[in-house]
Each structure stands twice: as structure tokens, then as C-alpha cells.
PDB file of C-alpha atoms in Angstrom:
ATOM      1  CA  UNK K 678     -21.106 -25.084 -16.713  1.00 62.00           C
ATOM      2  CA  UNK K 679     -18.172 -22.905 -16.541  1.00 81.00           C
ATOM      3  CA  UNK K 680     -15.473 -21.610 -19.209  1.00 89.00           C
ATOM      4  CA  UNK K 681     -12.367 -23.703 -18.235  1.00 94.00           C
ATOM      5  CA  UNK K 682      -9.265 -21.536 -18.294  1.00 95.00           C
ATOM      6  CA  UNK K 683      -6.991 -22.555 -21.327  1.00 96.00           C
ATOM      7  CA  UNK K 684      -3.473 -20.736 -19.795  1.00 94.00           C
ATOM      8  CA  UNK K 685      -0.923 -23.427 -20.862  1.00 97.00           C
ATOM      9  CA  UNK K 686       0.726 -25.413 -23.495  1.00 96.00           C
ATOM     10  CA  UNK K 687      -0.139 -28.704 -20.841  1.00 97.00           C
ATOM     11  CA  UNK K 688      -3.763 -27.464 -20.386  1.00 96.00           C
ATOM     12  CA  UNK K 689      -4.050 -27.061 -24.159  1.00 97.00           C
ATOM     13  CA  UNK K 690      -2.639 -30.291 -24.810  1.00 96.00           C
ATOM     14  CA  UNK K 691      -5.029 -31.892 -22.591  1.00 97.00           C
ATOM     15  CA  UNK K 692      -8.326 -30.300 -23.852  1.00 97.00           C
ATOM     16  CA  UNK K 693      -7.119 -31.575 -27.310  1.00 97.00           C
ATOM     17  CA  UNK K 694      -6.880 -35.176 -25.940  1.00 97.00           C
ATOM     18  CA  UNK K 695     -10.249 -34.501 -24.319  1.00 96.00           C
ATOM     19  CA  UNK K 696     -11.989 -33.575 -27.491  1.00 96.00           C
ATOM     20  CA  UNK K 697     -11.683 -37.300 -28.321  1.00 94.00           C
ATOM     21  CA  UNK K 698     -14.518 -38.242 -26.124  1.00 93.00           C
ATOM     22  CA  UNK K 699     -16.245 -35.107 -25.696  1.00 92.00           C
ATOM     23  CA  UNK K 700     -16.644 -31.884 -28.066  1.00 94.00           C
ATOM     24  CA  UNK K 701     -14.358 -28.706 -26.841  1.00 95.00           C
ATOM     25  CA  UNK K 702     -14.788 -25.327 -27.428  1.00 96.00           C
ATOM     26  CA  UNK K 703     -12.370 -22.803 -27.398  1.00 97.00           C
ATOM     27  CA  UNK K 704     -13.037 -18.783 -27.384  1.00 97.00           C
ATOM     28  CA  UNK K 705      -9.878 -16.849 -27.894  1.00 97.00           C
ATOM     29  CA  UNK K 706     -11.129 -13.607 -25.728  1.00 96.00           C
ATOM     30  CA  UNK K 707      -8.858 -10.316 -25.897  1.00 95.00           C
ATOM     31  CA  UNK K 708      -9.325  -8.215 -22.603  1.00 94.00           C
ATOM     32  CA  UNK K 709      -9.386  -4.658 -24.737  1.00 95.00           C
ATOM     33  CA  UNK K 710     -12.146  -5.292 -27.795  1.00 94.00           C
ATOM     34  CA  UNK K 711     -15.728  -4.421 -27.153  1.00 93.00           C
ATOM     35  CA  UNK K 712     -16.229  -7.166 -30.277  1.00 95.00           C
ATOM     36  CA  UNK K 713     -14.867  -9.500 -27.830  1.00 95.00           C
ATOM     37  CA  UNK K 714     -16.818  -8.063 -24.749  1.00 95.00           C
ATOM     38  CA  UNK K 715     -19.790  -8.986 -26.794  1.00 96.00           C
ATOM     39  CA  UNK K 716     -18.950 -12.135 -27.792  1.00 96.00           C
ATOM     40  CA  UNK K 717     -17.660 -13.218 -24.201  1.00 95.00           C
ATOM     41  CA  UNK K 718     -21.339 -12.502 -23.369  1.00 94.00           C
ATOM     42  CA  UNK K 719     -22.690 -14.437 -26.091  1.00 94.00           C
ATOM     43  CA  UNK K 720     -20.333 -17.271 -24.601  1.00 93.00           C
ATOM     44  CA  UNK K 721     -21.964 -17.098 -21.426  1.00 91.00           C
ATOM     45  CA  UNK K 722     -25.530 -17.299 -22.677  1.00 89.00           C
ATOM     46  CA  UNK K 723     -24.147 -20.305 -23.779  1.00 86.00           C
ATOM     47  CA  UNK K 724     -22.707 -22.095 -21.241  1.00 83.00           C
ATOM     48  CA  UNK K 725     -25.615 -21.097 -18.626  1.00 78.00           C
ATOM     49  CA  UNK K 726     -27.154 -23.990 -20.034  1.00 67.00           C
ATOM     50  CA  UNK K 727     -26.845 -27.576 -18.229  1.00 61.00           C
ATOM     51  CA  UNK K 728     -27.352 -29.564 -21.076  1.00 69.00           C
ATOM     52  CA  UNK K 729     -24.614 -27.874 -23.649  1.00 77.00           C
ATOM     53  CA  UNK K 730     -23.044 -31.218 -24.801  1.00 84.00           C
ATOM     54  CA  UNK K 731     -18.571 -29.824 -24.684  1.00 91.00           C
ATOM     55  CA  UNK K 732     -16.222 -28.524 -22.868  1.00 93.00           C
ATOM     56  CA  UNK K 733     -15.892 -24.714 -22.936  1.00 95.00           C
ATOM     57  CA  UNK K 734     -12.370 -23.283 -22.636  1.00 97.00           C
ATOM     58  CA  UNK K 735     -11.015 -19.558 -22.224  1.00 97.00           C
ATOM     59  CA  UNK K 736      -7.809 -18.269 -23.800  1.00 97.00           C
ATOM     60  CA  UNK K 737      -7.480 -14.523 -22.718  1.00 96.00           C
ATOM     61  CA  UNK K 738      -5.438 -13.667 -25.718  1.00 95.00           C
ATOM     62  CA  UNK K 739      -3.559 -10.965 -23.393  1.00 95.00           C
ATOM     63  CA  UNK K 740      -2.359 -13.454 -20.568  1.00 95.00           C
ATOM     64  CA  UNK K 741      -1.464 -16.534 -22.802  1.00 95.00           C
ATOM     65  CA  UNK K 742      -0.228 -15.298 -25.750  1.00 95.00           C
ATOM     66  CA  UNK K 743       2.363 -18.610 -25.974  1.00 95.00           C
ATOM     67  CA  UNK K 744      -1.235 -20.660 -25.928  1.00 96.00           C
ATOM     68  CA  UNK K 745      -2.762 -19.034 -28.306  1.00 94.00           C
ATOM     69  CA  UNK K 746       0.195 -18.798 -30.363  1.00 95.00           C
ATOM     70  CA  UNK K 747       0.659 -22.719 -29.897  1.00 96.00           C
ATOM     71  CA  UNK K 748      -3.524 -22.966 -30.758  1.00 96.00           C
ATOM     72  CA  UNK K 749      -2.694 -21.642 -33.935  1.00 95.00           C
ATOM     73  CA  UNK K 750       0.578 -23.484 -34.987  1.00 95.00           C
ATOM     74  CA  UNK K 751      -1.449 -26.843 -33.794  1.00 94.00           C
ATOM     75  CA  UNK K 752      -4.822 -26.286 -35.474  1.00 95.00           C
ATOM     76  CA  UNK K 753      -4.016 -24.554 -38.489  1.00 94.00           C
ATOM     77  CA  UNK K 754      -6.795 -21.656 -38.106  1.00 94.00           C
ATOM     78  CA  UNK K 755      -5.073 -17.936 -38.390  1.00 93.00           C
ATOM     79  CA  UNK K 756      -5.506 -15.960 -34.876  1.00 92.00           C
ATOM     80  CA  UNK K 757      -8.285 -13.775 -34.816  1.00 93.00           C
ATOM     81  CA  UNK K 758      -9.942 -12.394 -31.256  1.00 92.00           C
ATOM     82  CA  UNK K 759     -12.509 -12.750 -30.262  1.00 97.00           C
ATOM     83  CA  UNK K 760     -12.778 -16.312 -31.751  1.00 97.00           C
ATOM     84  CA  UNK K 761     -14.153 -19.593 -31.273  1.00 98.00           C
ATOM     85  CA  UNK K 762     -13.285 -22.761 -32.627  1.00 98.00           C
ATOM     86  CA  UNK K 763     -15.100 -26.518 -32.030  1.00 97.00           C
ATOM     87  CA  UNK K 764     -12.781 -29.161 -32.012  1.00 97.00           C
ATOM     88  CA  UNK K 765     -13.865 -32.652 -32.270  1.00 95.00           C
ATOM     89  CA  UNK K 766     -10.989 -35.640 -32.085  1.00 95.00           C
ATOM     90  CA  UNK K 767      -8.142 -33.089 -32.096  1.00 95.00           C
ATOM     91  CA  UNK K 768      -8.452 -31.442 -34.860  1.00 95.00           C
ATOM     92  CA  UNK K 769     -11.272 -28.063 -35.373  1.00 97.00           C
ATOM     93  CA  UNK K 770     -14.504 -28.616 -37.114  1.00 96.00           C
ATOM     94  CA  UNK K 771     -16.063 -25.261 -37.366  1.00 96.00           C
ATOM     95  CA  UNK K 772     -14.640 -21.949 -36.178  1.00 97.00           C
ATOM     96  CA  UNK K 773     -15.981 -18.213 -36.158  1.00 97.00           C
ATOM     97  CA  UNK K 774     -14.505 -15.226 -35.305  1.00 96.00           C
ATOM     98  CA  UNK K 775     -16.104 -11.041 -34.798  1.00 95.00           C
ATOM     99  CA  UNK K 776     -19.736 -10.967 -34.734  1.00 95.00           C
ATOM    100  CA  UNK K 777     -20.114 -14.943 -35.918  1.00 95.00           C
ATOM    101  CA  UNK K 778     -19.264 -15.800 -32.432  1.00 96.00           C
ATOM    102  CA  UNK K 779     -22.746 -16.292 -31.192  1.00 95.00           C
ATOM    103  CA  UNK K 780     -24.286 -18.979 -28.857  1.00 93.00           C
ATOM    104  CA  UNK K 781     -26.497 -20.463 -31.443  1.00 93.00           C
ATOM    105  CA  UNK K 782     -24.069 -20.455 -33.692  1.00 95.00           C
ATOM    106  CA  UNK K 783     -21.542 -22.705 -31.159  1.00 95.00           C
ATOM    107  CA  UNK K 784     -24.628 -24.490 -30.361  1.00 92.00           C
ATOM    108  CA  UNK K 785     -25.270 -25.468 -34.186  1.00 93.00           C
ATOM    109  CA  UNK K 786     -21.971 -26.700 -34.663  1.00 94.00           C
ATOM    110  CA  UNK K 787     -21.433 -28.413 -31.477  1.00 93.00           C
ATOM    111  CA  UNK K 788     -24.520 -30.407 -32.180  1.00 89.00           C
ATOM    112  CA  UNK K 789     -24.044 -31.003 -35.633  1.00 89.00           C
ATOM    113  CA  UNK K 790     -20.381 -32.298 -34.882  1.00 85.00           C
ATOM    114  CA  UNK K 791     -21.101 -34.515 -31.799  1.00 76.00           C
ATOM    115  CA  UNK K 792     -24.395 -36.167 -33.470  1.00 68.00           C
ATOM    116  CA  UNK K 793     -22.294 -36.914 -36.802  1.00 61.00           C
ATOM    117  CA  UNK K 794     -19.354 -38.157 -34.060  1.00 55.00           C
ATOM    118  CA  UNK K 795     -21.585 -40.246 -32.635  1.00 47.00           C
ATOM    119  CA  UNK K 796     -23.046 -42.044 -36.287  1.00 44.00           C
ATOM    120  CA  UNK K 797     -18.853 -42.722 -37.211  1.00 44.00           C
TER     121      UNK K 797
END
């Protein structure tokens, strides 16, 4: 699986609509924090695995600053970078940001939001 680049307001718009049907992930990564070097690594660990059950999408804070701007005014969570945020039916479910960005932390909340998605 492969981070999906989040670099619009139409590509943001449709991984919200997506998140209906399938968990989506985004990491807000800034190009100049060693915080966010790590935790783009710790995203990667994460999405080398075939069976991670959402969609994993990339904001580099740097190049799309209106869609990260926009992921804020939509969501409701305060920017932070490097950040993650699980969003389940449109709206975000868990987010992290700094050192909480870690795979099995994504992978704790991604399961625990798509198995209680699945029971409603």
C-alpha cells in the first residue's frame, strides 16, 4: 500500500467521501522537522503492510498549505505537523500529533474504529 497524495481541495473532498466505506488516514508531513522525518517513517512501517484495513493519505504541509488549511477548517482539529488523523464517515475519530504518531498507534485506532463501524 502506498501513501496517496492529499494536494487538493477536490482530492480532499474525495478521501472524505471515501471514509464512508473505508477508514482514511491522513498524516500532515512538513518537509523541514526531523519530528516529522520520524514520524513519516513510522508511517511507512505502517503501510508496508498488505492487510492495513484504510486509506493512507499525504499532505506535505509545505506544498498544500490551502489543503491543510481546508483539513483544519473541515475537521475541526488545530494544525499541528507532523500529524495524523483517522477519519471514519467524514468526520475524525482519533488524531495524534509529535511523537504519538506511531504505526501501532494508527493501527489501534484504525482497528478499533472500523470494527466498532462495522457493529453500527
Amino acid at each position: 500500500m502506498m501513501l496517496r497524495p492529499l494536494d487538493s481541495i477536490d482530492s480532499l473532498h474525495t478521501a472524505l467521501a471515501q471514509s464512508a466505506v473505508r477508514p482514511a488516514v491522513i498524516f500532515k508531513h512538513s518537509l523541514t522537522c526531523g519530528t516529522s522525518a520520524m514520524a513519516m517513517a513510522e508511517i511507512e512501517d505502517l503501510t508496508g503492510g498488505a492487510s492495513f484495513a484504510a486509506d493512507v493519505y499525504l499532505v506535505q504541509v509545505q506544498r498544500a498549505r490551502a489543503v491543510s488549511g481546508a483539513i483544519e477548517a473541515s475537521l475541526g482539529i488545530r494544525h499541528e505537523s507532523p500529524q495524523v488523523l483517522v477519519i471514519v464517515d467524514g468526520r475524525v475519530v482519533w488524531h495524534a500529533s509529535h511523537f504519538r504518531v506511531t504505526a501501532a498507534a494508527v493501527l489501534a485506532a484504525v482497528r478499533h474504529h472500523a470494527a466498532a463501524t462495522l457493529v453500527n
